[in-house]
mmCIF file of C-alpha atoms in Angstrom:
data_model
loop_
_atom_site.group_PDB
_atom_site.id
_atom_site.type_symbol
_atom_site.label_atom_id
_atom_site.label_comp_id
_atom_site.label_asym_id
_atom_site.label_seq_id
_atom_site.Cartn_x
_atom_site.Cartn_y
_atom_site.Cartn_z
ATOM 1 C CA UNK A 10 117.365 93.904 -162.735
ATOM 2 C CA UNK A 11 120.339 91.845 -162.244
ATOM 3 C CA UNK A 12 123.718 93.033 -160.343
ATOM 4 C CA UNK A 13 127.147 92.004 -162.278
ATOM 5 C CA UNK A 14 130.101 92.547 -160.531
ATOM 6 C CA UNK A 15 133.330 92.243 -162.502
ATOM 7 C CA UNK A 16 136.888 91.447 -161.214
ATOM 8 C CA UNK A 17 139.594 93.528 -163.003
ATOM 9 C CA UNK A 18 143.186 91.636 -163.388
ATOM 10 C CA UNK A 19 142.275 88.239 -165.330
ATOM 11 C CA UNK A 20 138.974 88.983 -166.065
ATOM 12 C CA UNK A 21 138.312 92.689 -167.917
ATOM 13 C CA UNK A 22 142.349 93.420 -168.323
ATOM 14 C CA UNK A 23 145.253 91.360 -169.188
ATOM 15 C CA UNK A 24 147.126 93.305 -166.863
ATOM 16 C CA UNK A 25 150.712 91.113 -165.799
ATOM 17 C CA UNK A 26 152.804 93.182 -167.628
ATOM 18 C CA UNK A 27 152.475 95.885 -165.818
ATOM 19 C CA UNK A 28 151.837 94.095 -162.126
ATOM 20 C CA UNK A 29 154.704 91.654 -163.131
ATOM 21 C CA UNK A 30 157.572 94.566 -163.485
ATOM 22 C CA UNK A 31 156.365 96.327 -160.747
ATOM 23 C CA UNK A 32 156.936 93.092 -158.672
ATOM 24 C CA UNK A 33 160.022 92.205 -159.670
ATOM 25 C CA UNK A 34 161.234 95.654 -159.304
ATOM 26 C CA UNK A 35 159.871 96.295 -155.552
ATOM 27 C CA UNK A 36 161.686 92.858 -154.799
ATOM 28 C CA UNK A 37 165.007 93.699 -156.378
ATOM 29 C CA UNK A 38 165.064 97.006 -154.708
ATOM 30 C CA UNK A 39 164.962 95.489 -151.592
ATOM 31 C CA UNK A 40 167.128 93.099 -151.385
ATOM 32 C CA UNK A 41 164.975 90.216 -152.519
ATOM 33 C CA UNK A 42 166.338 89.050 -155.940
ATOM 34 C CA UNK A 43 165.754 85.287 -155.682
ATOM 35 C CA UNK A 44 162.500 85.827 -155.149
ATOM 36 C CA UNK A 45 162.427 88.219 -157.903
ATOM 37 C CA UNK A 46 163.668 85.827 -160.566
ATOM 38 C CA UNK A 47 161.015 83.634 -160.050
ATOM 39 C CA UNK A 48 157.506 82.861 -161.748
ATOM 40 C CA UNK A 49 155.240 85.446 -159.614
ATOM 41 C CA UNK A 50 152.275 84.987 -161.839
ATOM 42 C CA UNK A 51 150.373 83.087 -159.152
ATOM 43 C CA UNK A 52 150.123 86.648 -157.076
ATOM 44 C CA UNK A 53 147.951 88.178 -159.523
ATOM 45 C CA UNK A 54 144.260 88.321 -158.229
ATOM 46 C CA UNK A 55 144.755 87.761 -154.530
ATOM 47 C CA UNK A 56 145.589 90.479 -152.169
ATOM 48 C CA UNK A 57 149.265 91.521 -152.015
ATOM 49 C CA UNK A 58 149.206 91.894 -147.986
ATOM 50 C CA UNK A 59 148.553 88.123 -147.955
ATOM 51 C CA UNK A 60 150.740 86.928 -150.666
ATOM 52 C CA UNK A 61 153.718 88.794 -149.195
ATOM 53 C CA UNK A 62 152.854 86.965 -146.051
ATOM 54 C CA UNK A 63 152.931 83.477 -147.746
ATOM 55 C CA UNK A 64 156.535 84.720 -149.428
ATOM 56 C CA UNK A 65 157.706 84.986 -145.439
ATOM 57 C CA UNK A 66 158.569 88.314 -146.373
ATOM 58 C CA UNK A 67 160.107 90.105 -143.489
ATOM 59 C CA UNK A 68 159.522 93.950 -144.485
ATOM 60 C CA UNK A 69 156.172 93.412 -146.514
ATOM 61 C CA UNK A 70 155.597 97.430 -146.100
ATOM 62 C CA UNK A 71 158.880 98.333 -147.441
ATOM 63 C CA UNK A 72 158.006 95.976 -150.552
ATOM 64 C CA UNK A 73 154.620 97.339 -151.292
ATOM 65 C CA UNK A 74 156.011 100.952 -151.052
ATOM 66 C CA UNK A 75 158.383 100.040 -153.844
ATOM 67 C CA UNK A 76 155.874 98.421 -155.842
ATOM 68 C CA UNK A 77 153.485 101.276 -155.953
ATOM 69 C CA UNK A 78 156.308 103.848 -156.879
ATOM 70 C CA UNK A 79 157.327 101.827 -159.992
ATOM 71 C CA UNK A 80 153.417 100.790 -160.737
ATOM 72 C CA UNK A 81 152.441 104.660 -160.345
ATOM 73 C CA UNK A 82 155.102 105.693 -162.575
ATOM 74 C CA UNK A 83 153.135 103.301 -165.870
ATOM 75 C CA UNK A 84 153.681 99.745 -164.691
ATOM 76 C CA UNK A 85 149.479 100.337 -163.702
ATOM 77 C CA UNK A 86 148.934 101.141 -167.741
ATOM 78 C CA UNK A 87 151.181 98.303 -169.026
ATOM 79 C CA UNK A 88 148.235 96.527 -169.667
ATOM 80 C CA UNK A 89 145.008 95.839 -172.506
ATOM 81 C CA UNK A 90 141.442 95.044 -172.580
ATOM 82 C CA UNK A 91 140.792 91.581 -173.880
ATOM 83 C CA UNK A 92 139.193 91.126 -176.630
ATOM 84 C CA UNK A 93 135.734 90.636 -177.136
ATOM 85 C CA UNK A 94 135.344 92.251 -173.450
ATOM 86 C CA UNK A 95 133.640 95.775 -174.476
ATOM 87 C CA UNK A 96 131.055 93.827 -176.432
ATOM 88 C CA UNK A 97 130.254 91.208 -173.773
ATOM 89 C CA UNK A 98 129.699 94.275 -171.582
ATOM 90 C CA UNK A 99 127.461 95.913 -173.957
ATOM 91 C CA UNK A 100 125.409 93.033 -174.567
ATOM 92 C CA UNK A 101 124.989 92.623 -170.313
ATOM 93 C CA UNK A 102 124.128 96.391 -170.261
ATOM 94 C CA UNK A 103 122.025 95.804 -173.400
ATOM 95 C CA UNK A 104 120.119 93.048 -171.593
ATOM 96 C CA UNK A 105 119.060 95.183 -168.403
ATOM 97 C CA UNK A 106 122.199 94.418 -166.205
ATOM 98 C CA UNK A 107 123.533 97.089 -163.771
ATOM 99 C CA UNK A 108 127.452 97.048 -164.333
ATOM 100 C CA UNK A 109 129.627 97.213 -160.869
ATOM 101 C CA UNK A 110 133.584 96.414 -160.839
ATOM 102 C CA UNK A 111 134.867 94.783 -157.592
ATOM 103 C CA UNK A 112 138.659 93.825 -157.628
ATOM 104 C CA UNK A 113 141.087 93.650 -154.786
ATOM 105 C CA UNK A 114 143.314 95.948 -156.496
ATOM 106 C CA UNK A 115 143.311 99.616 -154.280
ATOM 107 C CA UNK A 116 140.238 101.568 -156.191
ATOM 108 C CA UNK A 117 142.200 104.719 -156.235
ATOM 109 C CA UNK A 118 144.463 102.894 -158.877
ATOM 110 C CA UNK A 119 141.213 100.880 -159.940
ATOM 111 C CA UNK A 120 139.780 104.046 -161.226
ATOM 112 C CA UNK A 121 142.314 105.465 -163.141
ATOM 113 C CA UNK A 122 143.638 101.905 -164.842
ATOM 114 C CA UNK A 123 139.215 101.957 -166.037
ATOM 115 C CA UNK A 124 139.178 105.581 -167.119
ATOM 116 C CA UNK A 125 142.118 105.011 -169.400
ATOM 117 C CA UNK A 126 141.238 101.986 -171.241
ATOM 118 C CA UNK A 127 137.366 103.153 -171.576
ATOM 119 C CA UNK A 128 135.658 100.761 -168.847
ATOM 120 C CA UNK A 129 134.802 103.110 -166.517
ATOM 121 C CA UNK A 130 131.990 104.604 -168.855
ATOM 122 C CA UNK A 131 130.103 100.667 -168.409
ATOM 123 C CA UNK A 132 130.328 100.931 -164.522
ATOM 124 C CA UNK A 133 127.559 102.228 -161.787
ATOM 125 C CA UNK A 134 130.220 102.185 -159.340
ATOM 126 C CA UNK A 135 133.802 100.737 -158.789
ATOM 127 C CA UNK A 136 134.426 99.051 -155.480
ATOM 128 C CA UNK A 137 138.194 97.910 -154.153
ATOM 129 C CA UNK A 138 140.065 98.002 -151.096
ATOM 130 C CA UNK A 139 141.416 101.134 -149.161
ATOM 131 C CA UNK A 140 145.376 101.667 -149.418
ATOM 132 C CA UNK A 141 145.513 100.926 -145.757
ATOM 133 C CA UNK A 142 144.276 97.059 -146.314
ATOM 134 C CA UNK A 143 140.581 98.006 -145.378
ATOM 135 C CA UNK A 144 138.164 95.253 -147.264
ATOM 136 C CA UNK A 145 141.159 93.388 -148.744
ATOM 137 C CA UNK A 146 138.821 90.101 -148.279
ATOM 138 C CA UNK A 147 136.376 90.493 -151.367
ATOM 139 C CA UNK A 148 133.761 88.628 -149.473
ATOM 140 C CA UNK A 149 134.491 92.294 -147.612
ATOM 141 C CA UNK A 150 134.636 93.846 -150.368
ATOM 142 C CA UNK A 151 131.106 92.384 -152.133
ATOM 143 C CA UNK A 152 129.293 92.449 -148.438
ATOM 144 C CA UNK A 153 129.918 96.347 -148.496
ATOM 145 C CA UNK A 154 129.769 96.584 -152.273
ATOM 146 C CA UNK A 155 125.292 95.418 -151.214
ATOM 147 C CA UNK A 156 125.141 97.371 -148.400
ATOM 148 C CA UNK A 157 126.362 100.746 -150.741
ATOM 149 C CA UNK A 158 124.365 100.192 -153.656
ATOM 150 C CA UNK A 159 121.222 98.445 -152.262
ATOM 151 C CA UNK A 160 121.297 95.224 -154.615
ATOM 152 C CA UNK A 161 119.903 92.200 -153.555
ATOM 153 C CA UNK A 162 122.660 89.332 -153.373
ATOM 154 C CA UNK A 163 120.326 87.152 -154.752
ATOM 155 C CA UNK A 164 120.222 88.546 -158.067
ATOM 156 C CA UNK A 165 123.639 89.390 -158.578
ATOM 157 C CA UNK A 166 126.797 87.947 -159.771
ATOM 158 C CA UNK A 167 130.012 87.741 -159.263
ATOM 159 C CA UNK A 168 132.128 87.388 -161.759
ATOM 160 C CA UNK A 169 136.021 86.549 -161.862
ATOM 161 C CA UNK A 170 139.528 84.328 -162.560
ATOM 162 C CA UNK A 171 140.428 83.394 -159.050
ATOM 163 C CA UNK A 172 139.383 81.355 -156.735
ATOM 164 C CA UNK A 173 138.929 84.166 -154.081
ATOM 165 C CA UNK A 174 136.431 85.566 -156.487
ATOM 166 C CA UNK A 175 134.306 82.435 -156.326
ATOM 167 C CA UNK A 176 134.548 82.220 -152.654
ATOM 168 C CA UNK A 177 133.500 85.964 -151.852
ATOM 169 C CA UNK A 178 130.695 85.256 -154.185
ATOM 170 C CA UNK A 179 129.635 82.356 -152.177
ATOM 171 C CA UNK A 180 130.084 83.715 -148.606
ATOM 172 C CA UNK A 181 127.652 86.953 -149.736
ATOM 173 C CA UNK A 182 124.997 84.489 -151.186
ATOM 174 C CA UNK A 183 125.900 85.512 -155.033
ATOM 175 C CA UNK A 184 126.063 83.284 -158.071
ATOM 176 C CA UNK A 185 129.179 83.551 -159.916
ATOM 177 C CA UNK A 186 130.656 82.820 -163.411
ATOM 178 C CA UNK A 187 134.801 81.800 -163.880
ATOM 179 C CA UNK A 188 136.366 83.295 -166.733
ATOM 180 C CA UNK A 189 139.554 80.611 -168.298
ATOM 181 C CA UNK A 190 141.559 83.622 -170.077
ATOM 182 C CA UNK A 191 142.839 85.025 -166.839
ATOM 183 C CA UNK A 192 145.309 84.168 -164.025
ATOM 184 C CA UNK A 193 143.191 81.034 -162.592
ATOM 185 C CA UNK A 194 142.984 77.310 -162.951
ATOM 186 C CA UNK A 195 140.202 74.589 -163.536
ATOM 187 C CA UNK A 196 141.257 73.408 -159.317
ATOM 188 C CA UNK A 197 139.929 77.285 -158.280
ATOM 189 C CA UNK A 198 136.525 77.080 -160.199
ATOM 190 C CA UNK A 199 135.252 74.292 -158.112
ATOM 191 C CA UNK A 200 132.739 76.517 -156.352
ATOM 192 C CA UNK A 201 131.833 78.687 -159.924
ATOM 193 C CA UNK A 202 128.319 77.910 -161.319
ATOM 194 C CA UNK A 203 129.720 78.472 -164.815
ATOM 195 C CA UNK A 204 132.768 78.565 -166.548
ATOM 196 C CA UNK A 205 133.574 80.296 -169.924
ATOM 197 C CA UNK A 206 136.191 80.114 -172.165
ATOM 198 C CA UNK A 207 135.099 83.401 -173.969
ATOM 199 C CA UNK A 208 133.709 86.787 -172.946
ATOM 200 C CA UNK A 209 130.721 86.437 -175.816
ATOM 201 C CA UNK A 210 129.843 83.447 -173.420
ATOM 202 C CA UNK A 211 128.981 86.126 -170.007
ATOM 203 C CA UNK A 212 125.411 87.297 -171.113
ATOM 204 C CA UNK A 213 124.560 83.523 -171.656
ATOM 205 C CA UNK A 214 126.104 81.955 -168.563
ATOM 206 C CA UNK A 215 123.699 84.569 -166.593
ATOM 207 C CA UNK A 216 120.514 84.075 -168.547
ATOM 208 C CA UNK A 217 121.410 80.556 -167.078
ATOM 209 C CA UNK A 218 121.185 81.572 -163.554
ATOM 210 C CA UNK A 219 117.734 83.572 -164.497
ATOM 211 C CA UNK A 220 119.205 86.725 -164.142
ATOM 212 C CA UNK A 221 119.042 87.756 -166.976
ATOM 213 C CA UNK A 222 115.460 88.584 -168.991
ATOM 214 C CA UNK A 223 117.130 86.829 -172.524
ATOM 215 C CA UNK A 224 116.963 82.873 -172.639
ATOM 216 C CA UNK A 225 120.550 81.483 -173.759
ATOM 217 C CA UNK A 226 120.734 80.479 -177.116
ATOM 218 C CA UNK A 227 123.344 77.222 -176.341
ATOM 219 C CA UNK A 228 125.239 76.514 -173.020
ATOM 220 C CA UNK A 229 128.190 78.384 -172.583
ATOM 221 C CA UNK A 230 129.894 76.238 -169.367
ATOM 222 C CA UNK A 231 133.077 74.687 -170.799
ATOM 223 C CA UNK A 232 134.259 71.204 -169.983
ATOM 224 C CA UNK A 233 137.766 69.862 -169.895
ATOM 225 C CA UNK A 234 139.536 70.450 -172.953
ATOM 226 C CA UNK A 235 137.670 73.727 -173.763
ATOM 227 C CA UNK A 236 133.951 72.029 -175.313
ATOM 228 C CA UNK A 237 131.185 73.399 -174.439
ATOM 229 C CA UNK A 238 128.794 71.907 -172.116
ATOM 230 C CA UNK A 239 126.687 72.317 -168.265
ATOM 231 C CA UNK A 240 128.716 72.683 -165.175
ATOM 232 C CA UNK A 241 127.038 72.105 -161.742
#
């Protein structure tokens, strides 16, 4: 049986509505309006305790106290499922793969953002970080993701947008797919054994590995300028 873990933001959920407000209200509110008027796109993925340090900003607590108080109040379900997502996870399920989500965002919100748009019902568990910061890293995250559920590293997969998803994959021995939709780039995919341009690609990209009983019908790893074709 093969082990899928799924990032959320980028990869399930097109979810920077929601995040984006929530940002550029916790900024505003405290005193930070430059930084508030400006493209914060590239914080969606990552942990926010280490983008706030790369911002310099000087009362990071005060910040993410504002930004769960306007996320709580609906900036968390300011958000939708992307297409084609619900069937790609059907067809993984379909095809004997055990369904786990691992995302850095808090799995107290995690949880309730996947019970209200209908992806909690595809998971065996949901892993993400504590409120308090605890397994921010998700190479933490995936290392005690294993260690709770018993799967073997070497037949699971990680996949996700960014490239801290491809990373954590990497440091706890998993394969992992990039997904093009989300918040990432082609320079953070390096380290991905696959990239796909569409979520009807994820059941073939892991056949590829072997993980998956059901031989690929075509290649699904996308080249530059979106055509299909193998990726080292």
């Amino acid at each position: 049986m093969t082990a899928v873990f799924l990032d959320l933001d980028g990869t399930l959920m097109e979810s920077h509505p929601g995040i984006l407000s929530s940002l550029r209200h916790a900024l505003e509110s405290t005193g930070h309006r430059a930084l508030a008027e400006t493209d914060l796109a590239w914080m969606i993925g990552p942990s926010f305790d280490d983008s706030f340090r790369k911002m310099g900003l000087s009362d990071p607590e005060a910040v993410m106290a504002a930004y769960r108080e306007h996320y709580l109040k609906g900036g968390m379900f300011d958000a939708r499922v992307y297409d084609g997502v619900l069937a790609a996870l059907d067809a993984l399920r379909g095809s004997g793969g055990r369904l786990y989500l691992a995302t850095a965002k808090p799995h107290v919100y995690a949880r309730q953002i996947t019970r209200h748009f209908g992806l909690a019902e595809y998971m065996e568990r949901e892993f993400g970080p504590e409120l308090d910061g605890t397994r921010n890293w998700k190479g933490d995250l995936l290392a005690h993701a294993l260690a709770e559920t018993g799967e073997d590293a070497a037949k699971a997969v990680m996949v996700g947008d960014r490239e801290h998803d491809m990373a954590a994959a990497k440091e706890v021995g998993m394969k992992s797919v990039a997904v093009s939709w989300g918040y990432g780039n082609e320079e953070e995919w390096r380290d991905a054994g696959a990239v796909i341009d569409r979520p009807e690609n994820l059941k073939s990209a892991i056949a590829e590995f072997g993980l998956l009983p059901d031989a690929p019908d075509s290649s699904p790893f996308v080249a530059a300028g979106g055509d299909v074709a193998r990726r080292a």
